[in-house]
mmCIF file of C-alpha atoms in Angstrom:
data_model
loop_
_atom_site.group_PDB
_atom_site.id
_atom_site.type_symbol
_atom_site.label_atom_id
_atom_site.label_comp_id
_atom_site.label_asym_id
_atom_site.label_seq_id
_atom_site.Cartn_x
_atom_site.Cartn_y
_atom_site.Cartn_z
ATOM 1 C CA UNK A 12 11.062 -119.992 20.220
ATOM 2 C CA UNK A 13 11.751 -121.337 16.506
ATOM 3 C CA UNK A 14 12.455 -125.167 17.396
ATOM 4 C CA UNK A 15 9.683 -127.367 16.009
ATOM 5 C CA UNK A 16 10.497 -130.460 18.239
ATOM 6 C CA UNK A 17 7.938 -132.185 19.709
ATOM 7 C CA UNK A 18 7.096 -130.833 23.275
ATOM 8 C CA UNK A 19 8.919 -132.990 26.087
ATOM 9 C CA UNK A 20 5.364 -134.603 26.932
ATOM 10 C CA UNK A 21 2.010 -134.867 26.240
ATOM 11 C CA UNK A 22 1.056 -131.973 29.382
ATOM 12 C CA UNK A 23 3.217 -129.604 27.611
ATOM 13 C CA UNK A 24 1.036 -129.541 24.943
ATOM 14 C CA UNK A 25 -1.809 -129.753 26.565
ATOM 15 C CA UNK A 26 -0.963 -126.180 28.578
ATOM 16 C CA UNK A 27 0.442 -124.775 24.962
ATOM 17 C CA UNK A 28 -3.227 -124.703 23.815
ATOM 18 C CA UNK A 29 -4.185 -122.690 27.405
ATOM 19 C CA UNK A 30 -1.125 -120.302 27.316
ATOM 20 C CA UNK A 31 1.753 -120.826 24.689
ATOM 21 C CA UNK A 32 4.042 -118.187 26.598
ATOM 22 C CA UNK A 33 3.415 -120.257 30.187
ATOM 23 C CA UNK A 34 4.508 -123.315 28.536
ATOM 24 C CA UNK A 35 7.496 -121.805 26.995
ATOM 25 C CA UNK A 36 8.727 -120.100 30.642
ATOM 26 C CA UNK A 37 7.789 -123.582 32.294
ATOM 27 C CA UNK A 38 11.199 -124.838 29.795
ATOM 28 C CA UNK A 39 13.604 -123.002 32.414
ATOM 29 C CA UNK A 40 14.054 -124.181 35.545
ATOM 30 C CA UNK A 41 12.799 -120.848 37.726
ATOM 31 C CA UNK A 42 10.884 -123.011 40.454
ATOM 32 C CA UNK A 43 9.489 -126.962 41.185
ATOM 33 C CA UNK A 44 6.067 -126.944 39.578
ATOM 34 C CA UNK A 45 5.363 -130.586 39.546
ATOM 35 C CA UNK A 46 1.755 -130.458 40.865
ATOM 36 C CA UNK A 47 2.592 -133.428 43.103
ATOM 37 C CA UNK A 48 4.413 -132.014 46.325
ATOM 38 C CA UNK A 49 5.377 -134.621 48.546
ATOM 39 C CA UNK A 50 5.354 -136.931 45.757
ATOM 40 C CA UNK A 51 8.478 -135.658 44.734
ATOM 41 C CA UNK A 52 10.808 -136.622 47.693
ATOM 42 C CA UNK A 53 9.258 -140.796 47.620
ATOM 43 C CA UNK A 54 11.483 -142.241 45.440
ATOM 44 C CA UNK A 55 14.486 -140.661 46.442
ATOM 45 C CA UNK A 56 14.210 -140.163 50.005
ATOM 46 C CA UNK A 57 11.892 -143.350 50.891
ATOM 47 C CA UNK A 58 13.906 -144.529 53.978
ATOM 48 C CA UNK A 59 13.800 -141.220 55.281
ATOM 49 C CA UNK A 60 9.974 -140.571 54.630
ATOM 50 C CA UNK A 61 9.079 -144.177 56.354
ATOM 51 C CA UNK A 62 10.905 -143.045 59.203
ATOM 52 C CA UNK A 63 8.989 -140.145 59.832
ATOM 53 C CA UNK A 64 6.310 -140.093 62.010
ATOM 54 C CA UNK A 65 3.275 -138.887 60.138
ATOM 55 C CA UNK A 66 4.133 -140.102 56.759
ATOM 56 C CA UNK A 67 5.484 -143.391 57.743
ATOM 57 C CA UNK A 68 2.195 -144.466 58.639
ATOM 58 C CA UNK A 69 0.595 -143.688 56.047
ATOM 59 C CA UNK A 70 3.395 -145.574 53.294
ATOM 60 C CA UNK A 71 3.165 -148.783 55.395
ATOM 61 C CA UNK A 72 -0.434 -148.529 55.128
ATOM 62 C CA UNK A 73 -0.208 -148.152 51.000
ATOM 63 C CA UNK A 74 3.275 -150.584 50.540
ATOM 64 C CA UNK A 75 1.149 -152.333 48.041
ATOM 65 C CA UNK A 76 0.656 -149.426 45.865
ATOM 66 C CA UNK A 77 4.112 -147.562 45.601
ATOM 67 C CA UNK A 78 6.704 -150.011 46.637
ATOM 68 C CA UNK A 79 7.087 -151.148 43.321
ATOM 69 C CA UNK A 80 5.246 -147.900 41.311
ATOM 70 C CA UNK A 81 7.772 -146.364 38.614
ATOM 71 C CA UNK A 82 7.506 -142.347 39.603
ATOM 72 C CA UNK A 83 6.973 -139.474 36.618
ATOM 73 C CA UNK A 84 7.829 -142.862 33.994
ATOM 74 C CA UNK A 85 8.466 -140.847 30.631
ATOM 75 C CA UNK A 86 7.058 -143.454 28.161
ATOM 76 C CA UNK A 87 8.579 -142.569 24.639
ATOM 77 C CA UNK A 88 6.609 -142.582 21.422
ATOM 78 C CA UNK A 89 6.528 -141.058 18.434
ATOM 79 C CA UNK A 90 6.200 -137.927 17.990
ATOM 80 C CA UNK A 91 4.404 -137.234 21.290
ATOM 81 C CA UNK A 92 5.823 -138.894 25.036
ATOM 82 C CA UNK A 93 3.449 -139.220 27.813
ATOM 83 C CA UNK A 94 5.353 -138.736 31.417
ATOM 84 C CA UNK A 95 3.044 -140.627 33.417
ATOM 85 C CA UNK A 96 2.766 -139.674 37.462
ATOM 86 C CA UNK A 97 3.160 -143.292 38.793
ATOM 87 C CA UNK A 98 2.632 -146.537 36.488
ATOM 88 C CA UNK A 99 2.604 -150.246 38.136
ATOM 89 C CA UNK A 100 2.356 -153.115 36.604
ATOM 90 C CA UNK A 101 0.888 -156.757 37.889
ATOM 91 C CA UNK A 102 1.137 -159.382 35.527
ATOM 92 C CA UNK A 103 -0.725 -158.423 32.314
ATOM 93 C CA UNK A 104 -2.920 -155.236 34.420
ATOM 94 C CA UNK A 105 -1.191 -151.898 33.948
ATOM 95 C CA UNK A 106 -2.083 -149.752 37.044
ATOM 96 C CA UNK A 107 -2.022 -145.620 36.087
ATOM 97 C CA UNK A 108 -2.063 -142.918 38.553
ATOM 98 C CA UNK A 109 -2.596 -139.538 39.109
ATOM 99 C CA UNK A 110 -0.486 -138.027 41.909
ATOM 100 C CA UNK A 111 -1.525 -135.133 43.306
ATOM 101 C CA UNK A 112 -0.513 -132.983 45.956
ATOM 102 C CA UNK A 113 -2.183 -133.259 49.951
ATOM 103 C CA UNK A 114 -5.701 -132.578 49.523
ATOM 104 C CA UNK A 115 -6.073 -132.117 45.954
ATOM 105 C CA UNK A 116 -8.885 -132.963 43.683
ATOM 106 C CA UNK A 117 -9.405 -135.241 40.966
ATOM 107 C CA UNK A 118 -8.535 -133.742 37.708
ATOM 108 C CA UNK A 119 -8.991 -136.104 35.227
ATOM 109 C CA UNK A 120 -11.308 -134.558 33.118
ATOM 110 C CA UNK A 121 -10.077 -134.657 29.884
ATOM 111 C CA UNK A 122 -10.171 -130.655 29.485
ATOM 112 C CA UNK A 123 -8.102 -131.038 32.336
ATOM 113 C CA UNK A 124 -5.742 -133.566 31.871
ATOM 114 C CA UNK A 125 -4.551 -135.859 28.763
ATOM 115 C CA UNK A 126 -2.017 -138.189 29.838
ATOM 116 C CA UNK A 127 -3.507 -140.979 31.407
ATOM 117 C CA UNK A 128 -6.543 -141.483 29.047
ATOM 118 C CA UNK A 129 -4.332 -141.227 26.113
ATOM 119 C CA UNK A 130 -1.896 -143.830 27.701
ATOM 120 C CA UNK A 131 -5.259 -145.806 28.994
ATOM 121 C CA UNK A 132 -5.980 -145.812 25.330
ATOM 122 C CA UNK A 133 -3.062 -146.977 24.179
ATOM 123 C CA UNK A 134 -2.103 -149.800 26.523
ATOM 124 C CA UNK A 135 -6.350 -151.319 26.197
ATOM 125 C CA UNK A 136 -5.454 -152.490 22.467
ATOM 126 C CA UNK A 137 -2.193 -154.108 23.419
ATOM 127 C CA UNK A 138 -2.305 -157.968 22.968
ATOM 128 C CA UNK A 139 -0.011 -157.898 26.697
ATOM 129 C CA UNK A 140 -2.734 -156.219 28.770
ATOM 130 C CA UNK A 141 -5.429 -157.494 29.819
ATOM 131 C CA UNK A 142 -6.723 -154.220 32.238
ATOM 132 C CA UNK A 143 -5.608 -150.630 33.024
ATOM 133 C CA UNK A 144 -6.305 -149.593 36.148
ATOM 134 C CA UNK A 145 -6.427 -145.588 36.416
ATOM 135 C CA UNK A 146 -6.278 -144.264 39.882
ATOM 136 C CA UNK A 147 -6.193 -140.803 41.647
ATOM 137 C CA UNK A 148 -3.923 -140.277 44.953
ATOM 138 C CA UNK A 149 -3.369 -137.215 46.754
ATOM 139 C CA UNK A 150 -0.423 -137.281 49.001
ATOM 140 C CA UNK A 151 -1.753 -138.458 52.448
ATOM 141 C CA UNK A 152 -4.584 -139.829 51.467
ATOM 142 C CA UNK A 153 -5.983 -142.827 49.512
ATOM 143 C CA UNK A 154 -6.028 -144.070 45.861
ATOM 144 C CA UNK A 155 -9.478 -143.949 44.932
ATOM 145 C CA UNK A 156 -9.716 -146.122 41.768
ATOM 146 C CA UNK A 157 -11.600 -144.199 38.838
ATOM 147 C CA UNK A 158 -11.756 -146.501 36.157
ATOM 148 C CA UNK A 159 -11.210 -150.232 35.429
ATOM 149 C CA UNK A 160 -10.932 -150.570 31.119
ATOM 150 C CA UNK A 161 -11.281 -154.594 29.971
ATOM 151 C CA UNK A 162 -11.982 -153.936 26.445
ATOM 152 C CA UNK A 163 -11.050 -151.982 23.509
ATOM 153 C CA UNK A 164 -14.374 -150.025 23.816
ATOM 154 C CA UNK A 165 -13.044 -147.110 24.940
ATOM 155 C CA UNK A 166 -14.844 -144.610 27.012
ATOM 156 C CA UNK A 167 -15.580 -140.935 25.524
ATOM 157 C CA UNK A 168 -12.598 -139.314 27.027
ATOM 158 C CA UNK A 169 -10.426 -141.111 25.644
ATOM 159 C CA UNK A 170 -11.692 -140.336 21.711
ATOM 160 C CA UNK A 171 -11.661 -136.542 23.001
ATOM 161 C CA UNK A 172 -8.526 -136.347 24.187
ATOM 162 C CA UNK A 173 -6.940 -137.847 21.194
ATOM 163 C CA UNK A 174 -8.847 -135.436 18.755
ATOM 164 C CA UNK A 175 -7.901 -132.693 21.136
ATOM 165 C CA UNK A 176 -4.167 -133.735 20.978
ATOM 166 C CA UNK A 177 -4.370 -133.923 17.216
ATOM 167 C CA UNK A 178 -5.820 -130.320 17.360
ATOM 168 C CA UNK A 179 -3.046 -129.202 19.607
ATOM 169 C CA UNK A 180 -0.453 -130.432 17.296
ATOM 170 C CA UNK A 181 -1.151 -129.186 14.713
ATOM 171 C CA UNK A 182 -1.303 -125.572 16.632
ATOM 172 C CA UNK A 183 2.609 -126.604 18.202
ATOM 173 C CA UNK A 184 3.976 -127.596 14.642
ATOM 174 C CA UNK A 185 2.640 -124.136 13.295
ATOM 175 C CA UNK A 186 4.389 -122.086 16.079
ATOM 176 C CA UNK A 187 1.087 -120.286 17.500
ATOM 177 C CA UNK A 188 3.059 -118.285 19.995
ATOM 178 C CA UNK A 189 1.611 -115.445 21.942
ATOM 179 C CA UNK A 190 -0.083 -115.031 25.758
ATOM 180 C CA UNK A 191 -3.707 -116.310 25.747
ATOM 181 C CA UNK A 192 -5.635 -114.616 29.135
ATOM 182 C CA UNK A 193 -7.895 -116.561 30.599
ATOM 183 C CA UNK A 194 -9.131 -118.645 33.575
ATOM 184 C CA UNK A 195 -6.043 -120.383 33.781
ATOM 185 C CA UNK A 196 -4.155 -117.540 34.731
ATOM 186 C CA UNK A 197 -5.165 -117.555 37.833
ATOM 187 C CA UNK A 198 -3.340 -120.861 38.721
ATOM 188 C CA UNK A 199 -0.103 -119.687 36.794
ATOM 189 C CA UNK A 200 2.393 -118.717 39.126
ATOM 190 C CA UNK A 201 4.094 -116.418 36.761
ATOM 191 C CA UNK A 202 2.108 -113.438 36.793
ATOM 192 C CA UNK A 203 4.674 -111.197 37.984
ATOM 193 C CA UNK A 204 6.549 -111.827 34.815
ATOM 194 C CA UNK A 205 3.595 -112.507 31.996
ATOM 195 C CA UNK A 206 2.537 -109.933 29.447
ATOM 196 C CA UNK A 207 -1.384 -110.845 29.192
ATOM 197 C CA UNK A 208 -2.213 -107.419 29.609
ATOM 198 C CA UNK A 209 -0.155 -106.035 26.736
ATOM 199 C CA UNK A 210 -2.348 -108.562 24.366
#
């Protein structure tokens, strides 16, 4: 690739620095990789999903939380946009969350995952907000709330994500481009196709 436009969201660059050739495959539309399964068919196919006889249950039990959630909100800004899982807001508190798929585990260490402490960040020092809420919910189970930010003090991860999105950026506008084996190769489902072993 020789574009240098921004990448479509803040997780896009955050997999660039793990494997540049992953995150330029993960442009074409080969197979949903979303992270979130289940999540996917709520907002579309609600009616259908409360209907059902295992998951019903469980929505009616949660109304509160996703009746009036925005899903996979892509919140514009320049030159980076954050596409946040599920965003709520009551009043002047801005409630964040991390969907994640039936059983899976919190991953918002900030090696792990940008989005929501750099949009945590963000929305603290706005005059309109009083809190931010940031949750975790795996499908089926329950939000678990993980941090409640009053004040502009922000915690650590939030300074460390922004310097490592600053680092990252500078890597994307430069065009680093080439397969990076690692760890995270073992969660990449296209191994039949990559050409780590070549490097």
């Amino acid at each position: 690739p020789t574009s240098h436009a921004p990448p479509a969201h803040l997780e896009v660059l955050r997999r660039h620095g793990e494997c540049p050739f992953r995150t330029y495959l993960e442009r074409f539309p080969l197979r949903l990789e979303d992270g979130a399964l289940g999540w996917h068919l709520l907002p579309e196919e609600r009616e259908r999903l409360l209907r059902d006889p295992e998951v019903g249950p469980w929505l009616e039990a949660y109304r509160e939380h996703w009746q009036t959630m925005q899903f996979w909100k892509l919140w514009e800004r320049k030159p980076l946009n954050l596409r946040l899982d599920g965003v709520r807001r009551e009043g002047d508190i801005i409630h964040l969350y991390r969907l994640l798929p039936q059983g899976g585990e919190p991953d918002l260490g900030p090696r792990k995952r940008w989005t929501e402490w750099y949009a945590l960040g963000v929305l603290v020092e706005r005059r309109d907000i009083r809190e931010v809420h940031l949750w975790t919910w795996p499908w089926m189970g329950r939000p678990t709330l993980r941090r409640r930010q009053r004040s502009a003090q922000l915690p650590k991860a939030v300074e460390e994500v922004r310097r490592q999105v600053e680092e990252a950026y500078s890597l994307w506008q430069q065009g680093a481009f080439r397969p990076t084996p690692g760890n995270h190769c073992y969660a990449c489902g296209l191994a039949d196709i990559c050409r780590k072993e070549e490097v």
